[in-house]
XYZ file of C-alpha atoms in Angstrom:
398
model
C 2.751 -74.684 -3.624
C 0.033 -76.612 -5.412
C -1.794 -75.296 -8.476
C -4.888 -74.794 -6.322
C -2.896 -72.735 -3.827
C -1.428 -70.648 -6.649
C -4.899 -69.959 -8.049
C -6.133 -69.026 -4.571
C -3.187 -66.654 -4.088
C -3.836 -65.035 -7.481
C -7.502 -64.616 -6.592
C -6.596 -63.079 -3.247
C -4.179 -60.617 -4.893
C -6.789 -59.660 -7.472
C -9.351 -59.111 -4.718
C -6.917 -56.855 -2.812
C -6.209 -54.905 -5.981
C -9.909 -54.571 -6.712
C -10.551 -53.257 -3.189
C -7.641 -50.833 -3.470
C -8.882 -49.476 -6.790
C -12.450 -49.122 -5.584
C -11.214 -47.056 -2.641
C -8.928 -44.841 -4.726
C -11.495 -44.125 -7.425
C -14.524 -43.735 -5.191
C -14.552 -39.942 -5.822
C -15.328 -40.711 -9.500
C -19.080 -40.873 -9.079
C -20.034 -42.223 -12.502
C -19.605 -45.935 -13.174
C -18.297 -45.231 -16.658
C -15.596 -42.914 -15.283
C -14.377 -45.655 -12.955
C -14.304 -48.135 -15.839
C -12.266 -45.742 -17.978
C -9.937 -45.200 -15.017
C -9.319 -48.908 -14.673
C -8.807 -49.300 -18.423
C -6.290 -46.442 -18.439
C -4.538 -47.953 -15.448
C -4.236 -51.304 -17.205
C -2.690 -49.533 -20.165
C -0.090 -47.797 -18.008
C 0.828 -51.121 -16.404
C 0.883 -53.379 -19.451
C 1.672 -51.320 -22.563
C 5.336 -51.259 -23.527
C 6.908 -48.153 -24.988
C 4.924 -44.905 -25.100
C 1.762 -44.948 -22.976
C -0.653 -43.264 -25.352
C -4.421 -43.862 -25.528
C -4.072 -45.346 -29.023
C -1.411 -47.843 -27.944
C -3.353 -48.660 -24.776
C -6.512 -49.450 -26.733
C -4.630 -51.559 -29.274
C -2.613 -53.537 -26.704
C -5.604 -54.208 -24.459
C -7.710 -55.320 -27.445
C -10.370 -52.719 -26.734
C -12.874 -51.559 -29.364
C -11.556 -48.999 -31.896
C -13.498 -46.190 -30.219
C -11.763 -46.893 -26.879
C -8.714 -44.792 -27.822
C -10.942 -41.744 -28.117
C -12.649 -42.638 -24.837
C -9.343 -42.945 -22.986
C -8.218 -39.612 -24.418
C -11.455 -37.935 -23.361
C -11.307 -39.474 -19.889
C -7.942 -37.782 -19.335
C -8.387 -34.530 -21.256
C -12.090 -33.708 -21.187
C -13.700 -35.487 -18.246
C -14.169 -33.005 -15.356
C -13.247 -35.318 -12.480
C -11.325 -33.792 -9.576
C -7.880 -35.347 -9.125
C -7.291 -34.055 -5.595
C -9.710 -36.429 -3.777
C -8.283 -39.347 -5.767
C -4.736 -38.431 -4.722
C -5.849 -38.009 -1.109
C -7.269 -41.529 -1.075
C -4.149 -42.802 -2.819
C -1.755 -41.425 -0.202
C -3.957 -42.635 2.664
C -4.036 -46.090 1.108
C -0.250 -46.139 0.728
C 0.301 -44.878 4.269
C -2.058 -47.536 5.622
C -0.331 -50.348 3.703
C 3.284 -49.455 4.513
C 5.542 -48.109 7.262
C 6.593 -44.686 5.969
C 9.799 -43.069 7.196
C 10.046 -39.802 5.200
C 8.383 -37.328 2.888
C 10.526 -36.159 0.022
C 10.255 -34.148 -3.171
C 11.742 -34.607 -6.646
C 11.865 -32.535 -9.797
C 10.817 -33.964 -13.154
C 11.759 -32.467 -16.530
C 9.370 -33.535 -19.334
C 10.800 -32.785 -22.818
C 8.302 -31.378 -25.329
C 8.582 -30.554 -29.023
C 5.939 -27.852 -29.439
C 4.981 -24.707 -27.569
C 1.334 -25.332 -26.771
C 1.374 -27.971 -24.023
C 0.519 -26.421 -20.680
C 3.542 -24.965 -18.893
C 6.049 -25.712 -21.657
C 9.089 -23.406 -21.739
C 12.840 -23.511 -22.269
C 15.134 -24.046 -19.324
C 18.361 -25.887 -18.365
C 17.971 -29.540 -17.508
C 19.390 -29.912 -13.944
C 20.912 -33.296 -14.840
C 22.519 -32.609 -18.223
C 22.866 -28.817 -18.023
C 21.516 -28.530 -21.580
C 18.712 -26.094 -22.381
C 15.573 -28.030 -23.295
C 12.005 -27.283 -24.336
C 10.039 -28.890 -21.538
C 7.439 -28.969 -18.828
C 8.856 -28.714 -15.318
C 7.097 -30.640 -12.581
C 7.712 -31.342 -8.932
C 6.362 -34.424 -7.191
C 5.680 -35.284 -3.562
C 6.761 -38.797 -2.552
C 6.116 -40.890 0.555
C 9.141 -43.067 1.358
C 8.437 -46.510 2.757
C 10.680 -49.563 2.675
C 12.645 -49.713 -0.564
C 10.286 -47.443 -2.506
C 9.217 -43.823 -2.765
C 5.568 -43.596 -3.768
C 4.438 -40.559 -5.819
C 1.361 -39.083 -4.152
C 1.019 -35.512 -5.459
C 2.226 -33.362 -8.351
C 2.583 -29.693 -9.217
C 3.379 -28.076 -12.549
C 5.962 -25.293 -12.279
C 4.998 -22.346 -14.503
C 7.462 -19.736 -15.732
C 6.692 -16.004 -15.822
C 5.214 -16.181 -19.337
C 2.604 -18.727 -18.297
C 1.963 -16.694 -15.192
C 0.924 -13.531 -17.056
C -0.415 -14.473 -20.514
C -4.135 -14.731 -19.974
C -4.980 -16.173 -23.392
C -2.577 -19.095 -22.988
C -3.889 -19.728 -19.485
C -7.502 -19.800 -20.639
C -6.680 -22.121 -23.516
C -4.893 -24.512 -21.142
C -7.625 -24.191 -18.464
C -5.204 -23.080 -15.759
C -7.068 -21.995 -12.590
C -6.661 -18.403 -11.413
C -5.100 -19.650 -8.182
C -2.209 -21.314 -10.039
C 0.589 -18.795 -10.583
C 4.268 -18.678 -11.500
C 6.251 -19.347 -8.321
C 9.692 -20.613 -7.338
C 10.145 -24.299 -6.638
C 10.070 -23.729 -2.882
C 6.512 -22.420 -3.056
C 5.313 -25.727 -4.460
C 7.141 -27.635 -1.728
C 5.462 -25.524 0.945
C 2.071 -26.168 -0.662
C 2.737 -29.894 -0.382
C 3.754 -29.447 3.247
C 0.614 -27.461 4.092
C -1.547 -30.165 2.538
C 0.148 -32.913 4.524
C -0.006 -30.934 7.767
C -3.748 -30.361 7.253
C -4.488 -34.099 7.049
C -4.173 -35.645 10.555
C -4.371 -39.208 9.213
C -1.068 -38.886 7.364
C 2.197 -40.018 9.007
C 4.251 -37.471 10.945
C 7.626 -38.390 9.469
C 10.502 -36.021 8.602
C 10.743 -34.076 5.362
C 14.012 -35.126 3.729
C 14.885 -32.578 1.044
C 17.793 -31.559 -1.150
C 17.683 -27.749 -1.094
C 21.052 -27.203 -2.758
C 19.477 -25.849 -5.991
C 16.710 -23.805 -4.348
C 16.860 -20.019 -4.665
C 15.366 -19.472 -1.204
C 16.374 -22.414 0.966
C 16.013 -20.289 4.115
C 12.453 -19.417 3.152
C 11.605 -23.100 2.621
C 13.038 -23.958 6.048
C 11.037 -21.127 7.607
C 7.834 -22.300 5.928
C 8.337 -25.865 7.137
C 8.994 -24.504 10.630
C 5.662 -22.675 10.555
C 3.979 -26.001 9.899
C 5.939 -27.565 12.810
C 7.316 -30.252 10.487
C 10.554 -32.100 11.215
C 13.213 -31.825 8.532
C 16.501 -33.270 7.306
C 17.652 -30.947 4.497
C 20.875 -30.852 2.516
C 22.165 -27.339 1.783
C 25.192 -25.631 0.286
C 27.723 -24.176 2.782
C 26.796 -20.554 2.034
C 23.122 -21.023 1.276
C 21.521 -20.572 4.723
C 22.445 -18.401 7.692
C 21.805 -19.091 11.378
C 22.130 -17.369 14.703
C 23.057 -18.614 18.158
C 24.255 -17.398 21.549
C 27.883 -18.228 20.680
C 28.200 -15.558 17.962
C 26.792 -12.029 17.738
C 25.810 -12.017 14.035
C 24.341 -14.432 11.549
C 26.677 -17.077 10.207
C 26.552 -19.467 7.234
C 26.473 -23.221 7.630
C 29.973 -23.513 6.167
C 31.414 -20.872 8.503
C 29.684 -22.488 11.448
C 31.219 -25.888 10.797
C 34.691 -24.415 10.349
C 34.598 -22.704 13.752
C 35.938 -23.925 17.060
C 32.471 -24.875 18.331
C 32.138 -27.610 15.673
C 34.946 -29.765 17.051
C 32.921 -32.854 17.871
C 34.258 -36.385 17.322
C 32.897 -37.688 14.032
C 30.187 -40.331 13.996
C 30.706 -43.112 11.475
C 27.459 -43.917 9.726
C 26.174 -45.288 6.448
C 26.629 -43.065 3.442
C 23.636 -40.895 2.655
C 23.269 -42.330 -0.834
C 24.949 -45.720 -0.634
C 24.323 -48.699 1.644
C 27.820 -50.046 1.013
C 29.961 -47.165 2.258
C 30.619 -45.647 5.645
C 31.078 -41.940 6.156
C 32.256 -39.727 9.023
C 29.690 -37.132 10.087
C 30.766 -34.074 12.085
C 28.158 -32.321 14.216
C 27.980 -28.795 15.548
C 28.414 -28.785 19.322
C 25.187 -26.880 20.000
C 21.983 -26.024 18.203
C 21.138 -23.000 16.073
C 18.095 -20.970 15.035
C 17.044 -19.232 11.860
C 17.310 -15.424 12.171
C 14.241 -13.822 13.738
C 13.593 -11.553 10.750
C 13.212 -14.648 8.566
C 10.890 -16.754 10.653
C 9.072 -14.320 12.935
C 7.362 -16.260 15.695
C 9.035 -19.529 14.663
C 12.559 -18.530 15.701
C 12.292 -20.899 18.667
C 12.768 -23.902 16.350
C 16.278 -25.195 16.886
C 18.400 -27.178 14.453
C 21.420 -29.442 14.440
C 24.012 -28.967 11.687
C 25.827 -31.999 10.229
C 28.803 -32.153 7.884
C 30.359 -34.897 5.801
C 33.874 -33.528 5.110
C 35.648 -33.744 1.768
C 37.991 -36.701 2.185
C 39.539 -37.394 -1.211
C 39.780 -33.886 -2.649
C 37.401 -34.725 -5.503
C 34.004 -34.480 -3.794
C 33.090 -31.302 -1.874
C 31.924 -31.391 1.722
C 28.188 -31.920 2.226
C 25.994 -30.246 4.846
C 22.634 -31.131 6.387
C 20.274 -29.240 8.691
C 17.857 -31.176 10.873
C 15.261 -30.401 13.496
C 15.685 -33.931 14.917
C 18.062 -32.666 17.592
C 17.129 -35.391 20.088
C 17.876 -38.332 17.787
C 21.206 -40.094 17.170
C 23.145 -38.971 14.127
C 22.962 -42.466 12.642
C 19.178 -42.408 12.807
C 19.026 -38.966 11.216
C 21.322 -39.944 8.369
C 19.434 -43.191 7.800
C 16.440 -41.158 6.639
C 18.556 -39.589 3.880
C 18.374 -42.884 1.994
C 15.018 -41.616 0.705
C 16.934 -39.295 -1.647
C 18.414 -42.303 -3.432
C 15.047 -44.056 -3.432
C 13.275 -41.065 -4.964
C 15.771 -40.847 -7.822
C 15.090 -44.509 -8.547
C 11.348 -43.875 -8.384
C 11.547 -40.981 -10.855
C 13.587 -43.094 -13.273
C 11.039 -45.912 -12.964
C 8.133 -43.529 -13.560
C 9.861 -42.207 -16.676
C 10.719 -45.632 -18.096
C 7.709 -47.762 -17.161
C 4.726 -45.625 -16.100
C 4.450 -42.993 -18.824
C 4.966 -39.737 -16.918
C 6.636 -38.314 -20.042
C 3.905 -39.501 -22.424
C 0.915 -37.258 -21.726
C -0.830 -36.373 -24.997
C -2.805 -33.212 -24.396
C -2.409 -29.513 -23.748
C -4.594 -28.778 -20.735
C -3.773 -28.314 -17.072
C -6.529 -30.708 -15.845
C -5.496 -33.313 -18.422
C -1.884 -33.249 -17.251
C -2.951 -33.696 -13.618
C -5.311 -36.529 -14.552
C -2.504 -38.370 -16.354
C -0.015 -37.900 -13.494
C -2.618 -39.117 -10.988
C -3.140 -42.303 -12.995
C 0.624 -42.865 -13.307
C 0.960 -42.511 -9.521
C -1.816 -45.035 -8.937
C -0.168 -47.475 -11.355
C 3.148 -47.155 -9.512
C 1.408 -47.883 -6.199
C -0.364 -50.941 -7.603
C 2.935 -52.360 -8.838
C 5.078 -51.614 -5.767
C 2.932 -51.857 -2.664
C 4.155 -54.510 -0.179
C 2.696 -57.928 -0.769
C 2.165 -57.129 -4.421
C -1.475 -56.335 -5.030
C -0.993 -58.111 -8.336
C -2.218 -57.297 -11.819
C -5.123 -54.942 -12.308
C -8.300 -56.983 -12.878
C -9.596 -56.948 -16.426
C -12.631 -54.771 -16.953
C -15.341 -54.593 -19.604
C -14.775 -51.950 -22.221
C -16.711 -48.770 -21.331
C -19.927 -48.312 -23.223
C -19.115 -45.242 -25.311
C -16.425 -42.565 -25.512
C -18.882 -39.761 -24.837
C -19.467 -41.086 -21.335
C -15.852 -40.390 -20.416
C -16.441 -36.668 -20.505
C -19.547 -36.792 -18.367
């Protein structure tokens, strides 16, 4: 490729990036807000180490007052993050071929007690009790990547009832302390309400959810297809073959589960094959759990314990008319989302929010999601175009 062709390609990538950014940030009506957004985005993409407004301003050679402006844009500016995220997910869906929705938990360690939502809880990875914020993200899986498109902050009971702390952190009245499954169902309702979004399965790991059956019932009410991993005793089903409810583990140990195994790719490794046993028929959630949605039928899948070290794994899917190999192929999104979360932690600053407010946290997570999309969309939209420094910090809060 000649130098002229390289310059033309760079110009084309910059133009695509510029168009993408203009579409995402169109809900920010003030020109200065859009300029601060682009400056913050450049900082997330190009600053090494902690992504703080001060480091962003210094690395990008912005005026000294820019650090204050970036901070105010995130923490004080009243822009609504929801329309920005809606345009972000529509842009991602239109630029890729999605195959699954999935959800991941994010633990954000904190030192003090004043950041919104901070509390002490066990880290699901290390098992150690940490002082942290707990977040859950919605991801759209496409190709080799899972793109973050929405976020929710999980509040504990203290943040749910202490009015003074809520007012100080500017938490809306509608945001309450709820189990993790409630946030997942909110994501699902939002996706179901937007007809332009892809109708792809929800691939979830429900093994640590307190009410996996309730999550399944809520997804059924939205008529969403699912592929969900569960523990053997976590969910009960009913069917014509047995008079009472029965757990997934009991079901797959019974005589009706004697189907020849299907050899397919491992759920979380492209290099291994795994036998998958299927239940001979289909099952329903108990009527008392789902009400009018008890007509939804599910297939139960099992990967048996083969070496005595790893326990058997179980999946429930509403994709009863699809081959087992196709169903299990969608589970690769669980590996992709773990990689995405690690990348967001290491390179896009999701742990680095400096502020205490609920809107500020959502603003920062929205910008981190946009930065991830810019870096990983197919075809590489390229580096974010340089922008003039915004006129004055006070404009950021307008």
